[in-house]
Short mmCIF file of C-alpha atoms in Angstrom, two decimals:
data_model
loop_
_atom_site.label_atom_id
_atom_site.label_comp_id
_atom_site.label_asym_id
_atom_site.label_seq_id
_atom_site.Cartn_x
_atom_site.Cartn_y
_atom_site.Cartn_z
CA UNK X 1078 -19.16 -20.67 40.76
CA UNK X 1079 -18.68 -22.27 44.20
CA UNK X 1080 -18.23 -25.83 45.40
CA UNK X 1081 -21.88 -26.23 46.28
CA UNK X 1082 -22.81 -25.50 42.62
CA UNK X 1083 -20.19 -27.96 41.45
CA UNK X 1084 -21.45 -30.75 43.71
CA UNK X 1085 -25.11 -30.12 42.72
CA UNK X 1086 -24.35 -30.39 39.00
CA UNK X 1087 -22.22 -33.52 39.07
CA UNK X 1088 -24.49 -35.95 37.29
CA UNK X 1089 -24.07 -38.14 34.23
CA UNK X 1090 -27.32 -37.24 32.42
CA UNK X 1091 -27.39 -33.96 30.48
CA UNK X 1092 -29.82 -31.19 31.45
CA UNK X 1093 -32.52 -30.28 28.94
CA UNK X 1094 -31.36 -27.51 26.56
CA UNK X 1095 -34.80 -26.15 25.59
CA UNK X 1096 -34.92 -23.50 28.36
CA UNK X 1097 -32.51 -20.86 29.62
CA UNK X 1098 -32.34 -22.52 33.06
CA UNK X 1099 -31.59 -25.90 31.47
CA UNK X 1100 -28.80 -24.48 29.32
CA UNK X 1101 -27.25 -22.74 32.37
CA UNK X 1102 -27.44 -26.01 34.32
CA UNK X 1103 -25.78 -27.91 31.47
CA UNK X 1104 -22.95 -25.39 31.35
CA UNK X 1105 -22.43 -25.87 35.06
CA UNK X 1106 -22.58 -29.68 34.66
CA UNK X 1107 -19.92 -29.74 31.99
CA UNK X 1108 -17.75 -27.25 33.91
CA UNK X 1109 -18.19 -29.27 37.11
CA UNK X 1110 -17.03 -32.51 35.48
CA UNK X 1111 -14.16 -30.61 33.84
CA UNK X 1112 -13.06 -29.23 37.25
CA UNK X 1113 -13.13 -32.67 38.81
CA UNK X 1114 -11.14 -34.27 35.93
CA UNK X 1115 -8.77 -31.32 35.98
CA UNK X 1116 -8.20 -31.81 39.66
CA UNK X 1117 -7.26 -35.45 39.12
CA UNK X 1118 -4.98 -34.51 36.20
CA UNK X 1119 -3.32 -31.74 38.24
CA UNK X 1120 -2.81 -34.08 41.12
CA UNK X 1121 -0.97 -36.46 38.80
CA UNK X 1122 1.02 -33.64 37.35
CA UNK X 1123 2.00 -32.30 40.74
CA UNK X 1124 3.06 -35.70 41.83
CA UNK X 1125 5.16 -36.02 38.70
CA UNK X 1126 6.64 -32.58 39.41
CA UNK X 1127 7.63 -33.41 42.98
CA UNK X 1128 9.12 -36.76 42.03
CA UNK X 1129 10.99 -35.48 39.04
CA UNK X 1130 12.71 -32.75 40.98
CA UNK X 1131 13.62 -35.09 43.84
CA UNK X 1132 14.96 -37.63 41.34
CA UNK X 1133 17.02 -35.23 39.19
CA UNK X 1134 18.44 -32.51 41.43
CA UNK X 1135 20.77 -34.77 43.44
CA UNK X 1136 22.64 -36.06 40.33
CA UNK X 1137 22.23 -33.13 37.97
CA UNK X 1138 23.38 -30.48 40.42
CA UNK X 1139 22.16 -26.85 40.61
CA UNK X 1140 23.73 -25.73 37.31
CA UNK X 1141 22.51 -28.57 35.07
CA UNK X 1142 19.12 -28.61 36.75
CA UNK X 1143 18.84 -24.82 36.18
CA UNK X 1144 19.77 -25.22 32.54
CA UNK X 1145 17.20 -28.00 32.07
CA UNK X 1146 14.48 -25.89 33.75
CA UNK X 1147 15.43 -22.92 31.56
CA UNK X 1148 15.01 -24.99 28.37
CA UNK X 1149 11.69 -26.50 29.63
CA UNK X 1150 10.41 -22.99 30.44
CA UNK X 1151 10.78 -22.05 26.74
CA UNK X 1152 7.50 -23.95 26.13
CA UNK X 1153 5.65 -21.16 28.02
CA UNK X 1154 7.72 -18.38 26.43
CA UNK X 1155 7.08 -19.67 22.86
CA UNK X 1156 3.40 -20.50 23.28
CA UNK X 1157 2.52 -17.36 21.24
CA UNK X 1158 3.97 -19.06 18.13
CA UNK X 1159 0.65 -20.66 17.37
CA UNK X 1160 -0.31 -17.08 16.47
CA UNK X 1161 -3.25 -17.22 18.84
CA UNK X 1162 -5.02 -19.79 16.67
CA UNK X 1163 -5.34 -22.33 19.52
CA UNK X 1164 -7.22 -19.94 21.76
CA UNK X 1165 -9.22 -18.52 18.84
CA UNK X 1166 -10.22 -22.11 18.03
CA UNK X 1167 -11.85 -22.42 21.48
CA UNK X 1168 -14.22 -19.54 20.79
CA UNK X 1169 -14.81 -20.63 17.19
CA UNK X 1170 -15.71 -24.18 18.24
CA UNK X 1171 -18.01 -22.93 21.01
CA UNK X 1172 -19.93 -20.78 18.49
CA UNK X 1173 -20.03 -23.54 15.84
CA UNK X 1174 -21.34 -26.00 18.46
CA UNK X 1175 -24.30 -23.72 19.18
CA UNK X 1176 -25.51 -24.11 15.56
CA UNK X 1177 -27.87 -26.89 14.51
CA UNK X 1178 -26.34 -29.81 12.59
CA UNK X 1179 -22.81 -31.15 12.52
CA UNK X 1180 -21.44 -29.83 9.18
CA UNK X 1181 -20.35 -26.41 10.39
CA UNK X 1182 -18.79 -27.85 13.48
CA UNK X 1183 -16.91 -30.48 11.51
CA UNK X 1184 -15.63 -27.84 9.17
CA UNK X 1185 -14.46 -25.68 12.10
CA UNK X 1186 -12.64 -28.62 13.73
CA UNK X 1187 -11.03 -29.87 10.49
CA UNK X 1188 -10.10 -26.47 9.21
CA UNK X 1189 -8.78 -25.22 12.53
CA UNK X 1190 -6.54 -28.26 13.02
CA UNK X 1191 -5.39 -27.85 9.41
CA UNK X 1192 -4.22 -24.30 10.12
CA UNK X 1193 -2.32 -25.56 13.21
CA UNK X 1194 -0.73 -28.39 11.20
CA UNK X 1195 0.72 -25.87 8.76
CA UNK X 1196 1.98 -23.71 11.62
CA UNK X 1197 3.55 -26.72 13.27
CA UNK X 1198 5.57 -27.61 10.17
CA UNK X 1199 6.77 -24.03 9.70
CA UNK X 1200 7.80 -23.86 13.34
CA UNK X 1201 9.72 -27.13 13.04
CA UNK X 1202 11.95 -25.51 10.39
CA UNK X 1203 12.23 -22.14 12.12
CA UNK X 1204 12.96 -23.36 15.66
CA UNK X 1205 15.36 -26.04 14.40
CA UNK X 1206 17.44 -23.41 12.67
CA UNK X 1207 17.30 -21.08 15.69
CA UNK X 1208 18.28 -23.87 18.08
CA UNK X 1209 21.39 -24.60 15.97
CA UNK X 1210 22.47 -20.93 15.32
CA UNK X 1211 21.77 -19.09 18.60
CA UNK X 1212 24.64 -18.45 21.10
CA UNK X 1213 23.41 -20.63 23.97
CA UNK X 1214 26.64 -20.00 25.88
CA UNK X 1215 25.46 -16.41 26.22
CA UNK X 1216 21.75 -17.04 26.79
CA UNK X 1217 22.40 -19.72 29.45
CA UNK X 1218 25.60 -18.89 31.25
CA UNK X 1219 27.49 -21.94 32.48
CA UNK X 1220 31.00 -22.76 33.80
CA UNK X 1221 31.37 -25.85 31.56
CA UNK X 1222 32.02 -25.99 27.82
CA UNK X 1223 30.69 -29.56 27.71
CA UNK X 1224 27.36 -28.33 29.13
CA UNK X 1225 27.01 -25.82 26.33
CA UNK X 1226 27.05 -28.67 23.75
CA UNK X 1227 24.49 -30.62 25.80
CA UNK X 1228 22.26 -27.56 26.00
CA UNK X 1229 22.38 -27.11 22.17
CA UNK X 1230 21.42 -30.69 21.50
CA UNK X 1231 18.62 -30.57 24.09
CA UNK X 1232 17.21 -27.40 22.60
CA UNK X 1233 17.15 -29.05 19.12
CA UNK X 1234 15.09 -31.86 20.60
CA UNK X 1235 12.91 -29.26 22.28
CA UNK X 1236 12.30 -27.55 18.91
CA UNK X 1237 10.90 -30.74 17.36
CA UNK X 1238 8.70 -31.65 20.33
CA UNK X 1239 7.38 -28.10 20.74
CA UNK X 1240 6.45 -27.85 17.02
CA UNK X 1241 4.43 -31.13 17.31
CA UNK X 1242 2.76 -29.85 20.57
CA UNK X 1243 1.29 -26.92 18.64
CA UNK X 1244 -0.96 -29.38 16.78
CA UNK X 1245 -1.72 -31.67 19.80
CA UNK X 1246 -2.55 -28.66 22.01
CA UNK X 1247 -4.93 -27.49 19.27
CA UNK X 1248 -6.85 -30.73 19.58
CA UNK X 1249 -7.25 -30.05 23.33
CA UNK X 1250 -8.57 -26.54 22.58
CA UNK X 1251 -11.21 -28.11 20.33
CA UNK X 1252 -12.47 -30.23 23.27
CA UNK X 1253 -12.45 -27.19 25.55
CA UNK X 1254 -14.55 -25.29 23.01
CA UNK X 1255 -17.02 -28.16 23.04
CA UNK X 1256 -17.18 -27.86 26.85
CA UNK X 1257 -15.74 -31.36 27.02
CA UNK X 1258 -12.55 -30.50 28.86
CA UNK X 1259 -13.24 -33.30 31.29
CA UNK X 1260 -12.25 -35.70 28.39
CA UNK X 1261 -8.95 -33.83 28.05
CA UNK X 1262 -8.05 -34.17 31.72
CA UNK X 1263 -9.28 -37.69 32.14
CA UNK X 1264 -7.00 -38.73 29.26
CA UNK X 1265 -4.15 -36.74 30.70
CA UNK X 1266 -4.02 -38.76 33.96
CA UNK X 1267 -2.75 -42.10 32.52
CA UNK X 1268 -0.57 -40.25 30.03
CA UNK X 1269 1.11 -38.37 32.88
CA UNK X 1270 1.94 -41.62 34.58
CA UNK X 1271 3.40 -43.00 31.33
CA UNK X 1272 5.71 -39.94 31.14
CA UNK X 1273 6.54 -40.32 34.84
CA UNK X 1274 7.51 -43.96 34.35
CA UNK X 1275 9.79 -43.10 31.49
CA UNK X 1276 11.37 -40.36 33.54
CA UNK X 1277 11.93 -42.72 36.44
CA UNK X 1278 13.72 -45.18 34.17
CA UNK X 1279 15.88 -42.37 32.71
CA UNK X 1280 16.87 -41.07 36.19
CA UNK X 1281 17.88 -44.51 37.34
CA UNK X 1282 20.47 -44.49 34.59
CA UNK X 1283 21.38 -40.80 35.32
CA UNK X 1284 20.19 -39.70 31.86
CA UNK X 1285 21.21 -36.33 30.48
CA UNK X 1286 19.03 -33.33 29.85
CA UNK X 1287 17.95 -34.46 26.34
CA UNK X 1288 16.40 -37.74 27.56
CA UNK X 1289 14.81 -36.05 30.57
CA UNK X 1290 13.18 -33.43 28.31
CA UNK X 1291 11.89 -36.12 25.99
CA UNK X 1292 10.33 -38.04 28.78
CA UNK X 1293 8.71 -35.02 30.38
CA UNK X 1294 7.26 -33.58 27.08
CA UNK X 1295 5.98 -36.85 25.55
CA UNK X 1296 3.55 -37.47 28.38
CA UNK X 1297 1.97 -34.04 27.74
CA UNK X 1298 1.47 -34.71 24.00
CA UNK X 1299 -0.11 -38.15 24.23
CA UNK X 1300 -3.60 -36.92 25.18
CA UNK X 1301 -3.77 -34.73 22.02
CA UNK X 1302 -2.87 -37.70 19.82
CA UNK X 1303 -5.48 -39.98 21.42
CA UNK X 1304 -8.25 -37.34 21.36
CA UNK X 1305 -7.43 -36.45 17.69
CA UNK X 1306 -8.18 -40.09 16.83
CA UNK X 1307 -11.46 -39.82 18.72
CA UNK X 1308 -12.47 -36.73 16.75
CA UNK X 1309 -12.06 -38.75 13.60
CA UNK X 1310 -14.22 -41.60 14.92
CA UNK X 1311 -16.97 -39.13 15.85
CA UNK X 1312 -16.94 -37.55 12.41
CA UNK X 1313 -15.82 -34.21 13.71
CA UNK X 1314 -12.43 -34.39 11.99
CA UNK X 1315 -12.65 -35.33 8.33
CA UNK X 1316 -9.48 -36.04 6.38
CA UNK X 1317 -11.48 -35.91 3.17
CA UNK X 1318 -11.84 -32.27 2.31
CA UNK X 1319 -9.30 -31.26 4.93
CA UNK X 1320 -7.55 -28.84 2.58
CA UNK X 1321 -10.84 -27.26 1.58
CA UNK X 1322 -11.89 -26.79 5.21
CA UNK X 1323 -8.52 -25.29 6.04
CA UNK X 1324 -8.87 -22.70 3.28
CA UNK X 1325 -12.34 -21.70 4.53
CA UNK X 1326 -11.41 -21.55 8.20
CA UNK X 1327 -8.01 -19.85 7.89
CA UNK X 1328 -9.32 -16.29 7.37
CA UNK X 1329 -11.93 -16.70 10.06
CA UNK X 1330 -9.46 -18.05 12.60
CA UNK X 1331 -6.70 -15.60 11.86
CA UNK X 1332 -9.04 -12.66 12.17
CA UNK X 1333 -10.32 -13.83 15.55
CA UNK X 1334 -6.85 -14.99 16.68
CA UNK X 1335 -4.99 -11.70 16.07
CA UNK X 1336 -5.78 -10.26 19.46
CA UNK X 1337 -5.23 -13.61 21.14
CA UNK X 1338 -1.83 -13.64 19.53
CA UNK X 1339 -1.00 -10.22 20.99
CA UNK X 1340 -2.12 -11.55 24.38
CA UNK X 1341 0.02 -14.64 24.14
CA UNK X 1342 3.11 -12.91 22.91
CA UNK X 1343 2.72 -10.30 25.62
CA UNK X 1344 2.20 -12.92 28.31
CA UNK X 1345 5.17 -14.95 27.10
CA UNK X 1346 7.49 -11.96 27.20
CA UNK X 1347 5.84 -10.22 30.17
CA UNK X 1348 6.17 -13.09 32.74
CA UNK X 1349 7.42 -16.08 30.83
CA UNK X 1350 10.98 -14.86 30.31
CA UNK X 1351 11.88 -14.79 33.97
CA UNK X 1352 14.12 -17.89 33.94
CA UNK X 1353 15.94 -16.71 30.81
CA UNK X 1354 16.38 -13.18 32.22
CA UNK X 1355 17.88 -14.61 35.47
CA UNK X 1356 20.02 -17.20 33.64
CA UNK X 1357 21.51 -14.64 31.17
CA UNK X 1358 22.19 -12.20 33.99
CA UNK X 1359 23.14 -14.25 37.05
CA UNK X 1360 23.84 -17.67 35.57
CA UNK X 1361 21.99 -21.01 35.32
CA UNK X 1362 22.50 -21.92 39.00
CA UNK X 1363 20.49 -18.82 40.10
CA UNK X 1364 17.47 -20.20 38.22
CA UNK X 1365 17.26 -23.23 40.46
CA UNK X 1366 16.01 -21.43 43.62
CA UNK X 1367 13.54 -19.23 41.58
CA UNK X 1368 12.15 -22.26 39.74
CA UNK X 1369 11.71 -24.37 42.87
CA UNK X 1370 9.70 -21.63 44.63
CA UNK X 1371 7.60 -21.15 41.51
CA UNK X 1372 6.86 -24.92 41.43
CA UNK X 1373 6.03 -24.92 45.10
CA UNK X 1374 3.36 -22.31 44.52
CA UNK X 1375 1.79 -24.43 41.85
CA UNK X 1376 -0.05 -26.02 44.74
CA UNK X 1377 -1.78 -22.63 45.22
CA UNK X 1378 -2.07 -21.66 41.54
CA UNK X 1379 -3.23 -24.92 39.98
CA UNK X 1380 -6.52 -25.28 41.84
CA UNK X 1381 -7.43 -21.78 40.69
CA UNK X 1382 -6.73 -22.80 37.12
CA UNK X 1383 -8.89 -25.84 37.67
CA UNK X 1384 -11.73 -23.59 38.92
CA UNK X 1385 -11.60 -20.92 36.24
CA UNK X 1386 -10.46 -22.68 33.01
CA UNK X 1387 -13.73 -24.53 32.33
CA UNK X 1388 -15.60 -21.24 32.68
CA UNK X 1389 -14.06 -19.78 29.49
CA UNK X 1390 -16.23 -21.89 27.08
CA UNK X 1391 -19.16 -21.52 29.50
CA UNK X 1392 -18.92 -17.73 29.25
CA UNK X 1393 -18.61 -18.02 25.49
CA UNK X 1394 -21.71 -20.18 25.19
CA UNK X 1395 -23.69 -17.85 27.51
CA UNK X 1396 -22.50 -14.84 25.50
CA UNK X 1397 -23.64 -16.45 22.23
CA UNK X 1398 -27.12 -16.93 23.85
CA UNK X 1399 -27.15 -13.53 25.57
CA UNK X 1400 -27.48 -15.06 29.05
CA UNK X 1401 -26.10 -12.13 31.14
CA UNK X 1402 -27.51 -13.34 34.48
CA UNK X 1403 -25.46 -16.54 34.20
CA UNK X 1404 -22.30 -14.56 33.41
CA UNK X 1405 -22.70 -12.13 36.36
CA UNK X 1406 -23.45 -14.84 38.86
CA UNK X 1407 -20.60 -17.11 37.73
CA UNK X 1408 -17.96 -14.41 37.61
CA UNK X 1409 -18.90 -13.06 41.09
CA UNK X 1410 -18.61 -16.51 42.67
CA UNK X 1411 -15.44 -17.38 40.82
CA UNK X 1412 -13.69 -14.12 41.91
CA UNK X 1413 -14.58 -14.59 45.57
CA UNK X 1414 -13.42 -18.22 45.67
CA UNK X 1415 -10.22 -17.34 43.71
CA UNK X 1416 -9.19 -14.65 46.18
CA UNK X 1417 -10.03 -16.75 49.29
CA UNK X 1418 -8.16 -19.85 48.15
CA UNK X 1419 -5.12 -18.20 46.65
CA UNK X 1420 -4.46 -15.98 49.67
CA UNK X 1421 -4.92 -18.73 52.27
CA UNK X 1422 -2.89 -21.36 50.38
CA UNK X 1423 -0.03 -18.99 49.73
CA UNK X 1424 0.16 -18.14 53.44
CA UNK X 1425 0.30 -21.82 54.35
CA UNK X 1426 2.91 -22.63 51.69
CA UNK X 1427 5.08 -19.71 52.68
CA UNK X 1428 5.01 -20.79 56.40
CA UNK X 1429 6.03 -24.37 55.41
CA UNK X 1430 8.48 -23.44 52.64
CA UNK X 1431 11.80 -23.82 54.48
CA UNK X 1432 11.46 -27.48 55.58
CA UNK X 1433 9.49 -28.38 52.48
CA UNK X 1434 12.09 -27.13 49.97
CA UNK X 1435 14.99 -28.45 52.04
CA UNK X 1436 13.49 -31.94 52.03
CA UNK X 1437 12.42 -31.68 48.36
CA UNK X 1438 15.99 -30.92 47.14
CA UNK X 1439 17.91 -32.86 49.80
CA UNK X 1440 19.24 -29.51 51.06
CA UNK X 1441 21.02 -28.61 47.84
CA UNK X 1442 18.92 -25.54 47.03
CA UNK X 1443 17.48 -23.37 49.84
CA UNK X 1444 15.78 -20.19 48.56
CA UNK X 1445 15.65 -17.04 50.70
CA UNK X 1446 12.51 -16.16 52.73
CA UNK X 1447 12.25 -12.88 50.75
CA UNK X 1448 12.00 -14.76 47.44
CA UNK X 1449 9.34 -17.03 48.93
CA UNK X 1450 7.24 -14.02 50.05
CA UNK X 1451 7.74 -12.18 46.77
CA UNK X 1452 6.60 -15.03 44.62
CA UNK X 1453 3.68 -15.66 46.95
CA UNK X 1454 2.43 -12.10 46.34
CA UNK X 1455 2.84 -12.62 42.61
CA UNK X 1456 0.84 -15.88 42.78
CA UNK X 1457 -2.21 -14.11 44.30
CA UNK X 1458 -2.06 -11.31 41.74
CA UNK X 1459 -1.87 -13.82 38.82
CA UNK X 1460 -4.74 -15.91 40.25
CA UNK X 1461 -7.07 -12.95 40.28
CA UNK X 1462 -5.97 -11.83 36.81
CA UNK X 1463 -6.54 -15.35 35.46
CA UNK X 1464 -10.06 -15.44 36.91
CA UNK X 1465 -10.98 -12.21 35.13
CA UNK X 1466 -9.14 -13.20 31.94
CA UNK X 1467 -11.35 -16.27 31.54
CA UNK X 1468 -14.40 -14.10 31.63
CA UNK X 1469 -12.98 -11.61 29.19
CA UNK X 1470 -11.80 -14.33 26.78
CA UNK X 1471 -15.15 -15.99 26.72
CA UNK X 1472 -16.92 -12.70 26.14
CA UNK X 1473 -14.50 -11.64 23.39
CA UNK X 1474 -13.28 -8.62 25.36
CA UNK X 1475 -9.72 -8.86 23.94
CA UNK X 1476 -8.67 -5.29 23.07
CA UNK X 1477 -8.43 -4.11 26.75
CA UNK X 1478 -6.31 -7.20 27.53
CA UNK X 1479 -4.09 -6.58 24.56
CA UNK X 1480 -3.48 -2.94 25.61
CA UNK X 1481 -2.68 -4.06 29.15
CA UNK X 1482 -0.21 -6.71 27.97
CA UNK X 1483 1.54 -4.36 25.57
CA UNK X 1484 2.09 -1.86 28.40
CA UNK X 1485 3.30 -4.54 30.75
CA UNK X 1486 5.80 -5.86 28.12
CA UNK X 1487 7.03 -2.41 27.00
CA UNK X 1488 7.70 -1.25 30.60
CA UNK X 1489 7.84 -4.41 32.66
CA UNK X 1490 10.47 -6.45 30.78
CA UNK X 1491 13.16 -3.71 30.75
CA UNK X 1492 12.26 -3.14 34.36
CA UNK X 1493 12.95 -6.77 35.17
CA UNK X 1494 16.34 -6.68 33.56
CA UNK X 1495 17.21 -3.52 35.49
CA UNK X 1496 16.02 -4.84 38.84
CA UNK X 1497 17.70 -8.24 38.51
CA UNK X 1498 21.05 -6.50 37.63
CA UNK X 1499 20.91 -3.82 40.38
CA UNK X 1500 18.97 -5.15 43.37
CA UNK X 1501 18.29 -8.86 42.76
CA UNK X 1502 15.56 -11.35 41.96
CA UNK X 1503 13.35 -10.70 45.06
CA UNK X 1504 13.03 -6.96 44.32
CA UNK X 1505 12.35 -7.66 40.72
CA UNK X 1506 9.37 -9.81 41.62
CA UNK X 1507 7.95 -7.29 44.11
CA UNK X 1508 8.28 -4.32 41.72
CA UNK X 1509 6.83 -6.18 38.75
CA UNK X 1510 3.88 -7.45 40.82
CA UNK X 1511 3.07 -3.88 41.90
CA UNK X 1512 3.35 -2.61 38.37
CA UNK X 1513 1.18 -5.45 37.07
CA UNK X 1514 -1.64 -4.79 39.62
CA UNK X 1515 -1.64 -0.99 39.07
CA UNK X 1516 -1.78 -1.42 35.27
CA UNK X 1517 -4.66 -3.86 35.31
CA UNK X 1518 -6.56 -1.87 37.93
CA UNK X 1519 -6.25 1.35 35.99
CA UNK X 1520 -7.25 -0.06 32.60
CA UNK X 1521 -10.04 -2.42 33.70
CA UNK X 1522 -11.36 -0.34 36.60
CA UNK X 1523 -11.34 3.06 34.90
CA UNK X 1524 -10.53 3.23 31.19
CA UNK X 1525 -12.42 0.15 29.92
CA UNK X 1526 -14.91 -0.12 32.75
CA UNK X 1527 -18.00 0.96 30.61
CA UNK X 1528 -17.23 -1.75 28.01
CA UNK X 1529 -16.88 -4.46 30.65
CA UNK X 1530 -20.06 -3.33 32.49
CA UNK X 1531 -21.97 -3.47 29.18
CA UNK X 1532 -20.89 -7.10 28.62
CA UNK X 1533 -22.08 -7.91 32.13
CA UNK X 1534 -25.47 -6.28 31.48
CA UNK X 1535 -24.78 -3.53 33.96
CA UNK X 1536 -24.96 -0.54 31.54
CA UNK X 1537 -28.12 1.56 31.81
CA UNK X 1538 -29.43 4.44 29.78
CA UNK X 1539 -29.52 7.97 31.21
CA UNK X 1540 -33.25 7.66 31.78
CA UNK X 1541 -32.79 4.46 33.74
CA UNK X 1542 -30.13 6.13 35.91
CA UNK X 1543 -32.49 9.03 36.70
#
């Protein structure tokens, strides 16, 4: 899907759904509006990111800032704790929305959110106990005993907020399954500025990590709360019969979500533990440079997410209707645009990194050029993997992804610990990127290639080949 297609389908009125061409055009219309809204939301988020770092680094210092970023990064690491139900809900809603009538869709929405509510409550108890009992002085090395106590209290706050976000993020997955992601991102823009305003007030008073975490996470949860209310008003979420719907949907969701769960836990441990690995090995201050370069490359990675994320439910809808031509055309265009943008933007950011990062942190944190180049290479590899993952998620091709992730975790995580301890962070990123690319290329390009070609409609019988 290229920018010309996006511009051509940006219209308010829906396309007719009584023909294959009309349904394809409607998918593109919804995806186009989602991309536009996602771009606005990401611009607001990137502004918030830039300002929050420039506001906090000068008074927090490298060590406290690194500790705060390590705690905040736990949200990505622990994302698998929804057991894959959030992602499974996207496909379940997309399929239910293709059925006539509203009853099955309402049951899928109500039951799916019911399952997530149960999980959120269980996680509140589990994470709260873990936050209190774990040895944070070992997990996040610091030179200050007072900072250890502040870290523990901040992690306790994180546990409560993260548990609640399991439910609110589930609401967002419902809207993505309905191919109404544009409502998610349009709602996120004002909520981001609310969180940014709270963060600004907190930094003016030199607030500690606990208050900063609260301000940064609340803004991300507000869209889910608001859109949950809207689901109730539209009759898609029904409190009456909620327990009954939950009982019906639970086995369906858990069956579909199992492989998503494997993917999430693998992703979390495979490349979400980096800050914790560095912090526990080299100390919290070493995380600062790594995190800053990661955040800089969000300017390259985020537009790719904007491009590809809306295509997941579009692929799912096309798969349910057996529209292989749409799938092939869309994947080809998305892959070409992903490679072109990610490579060019990484080159530009790498060239400008030294003055940019020096100005951003007031000269307190200056990463090495080698780290900048290493994370730039990783950014391109992840962008291409994300493009293909959206296609595979929408098509339900989950087993090959699960195998890939399990291999990456089993070999890659110990490799990261070894590389950080022996040769440093830069080499760790280079080696893991090469291992990541080789693993995916071997599995998708050779071992599982026939299955992928079949889903693309590229498989032919022996007679056809002759």
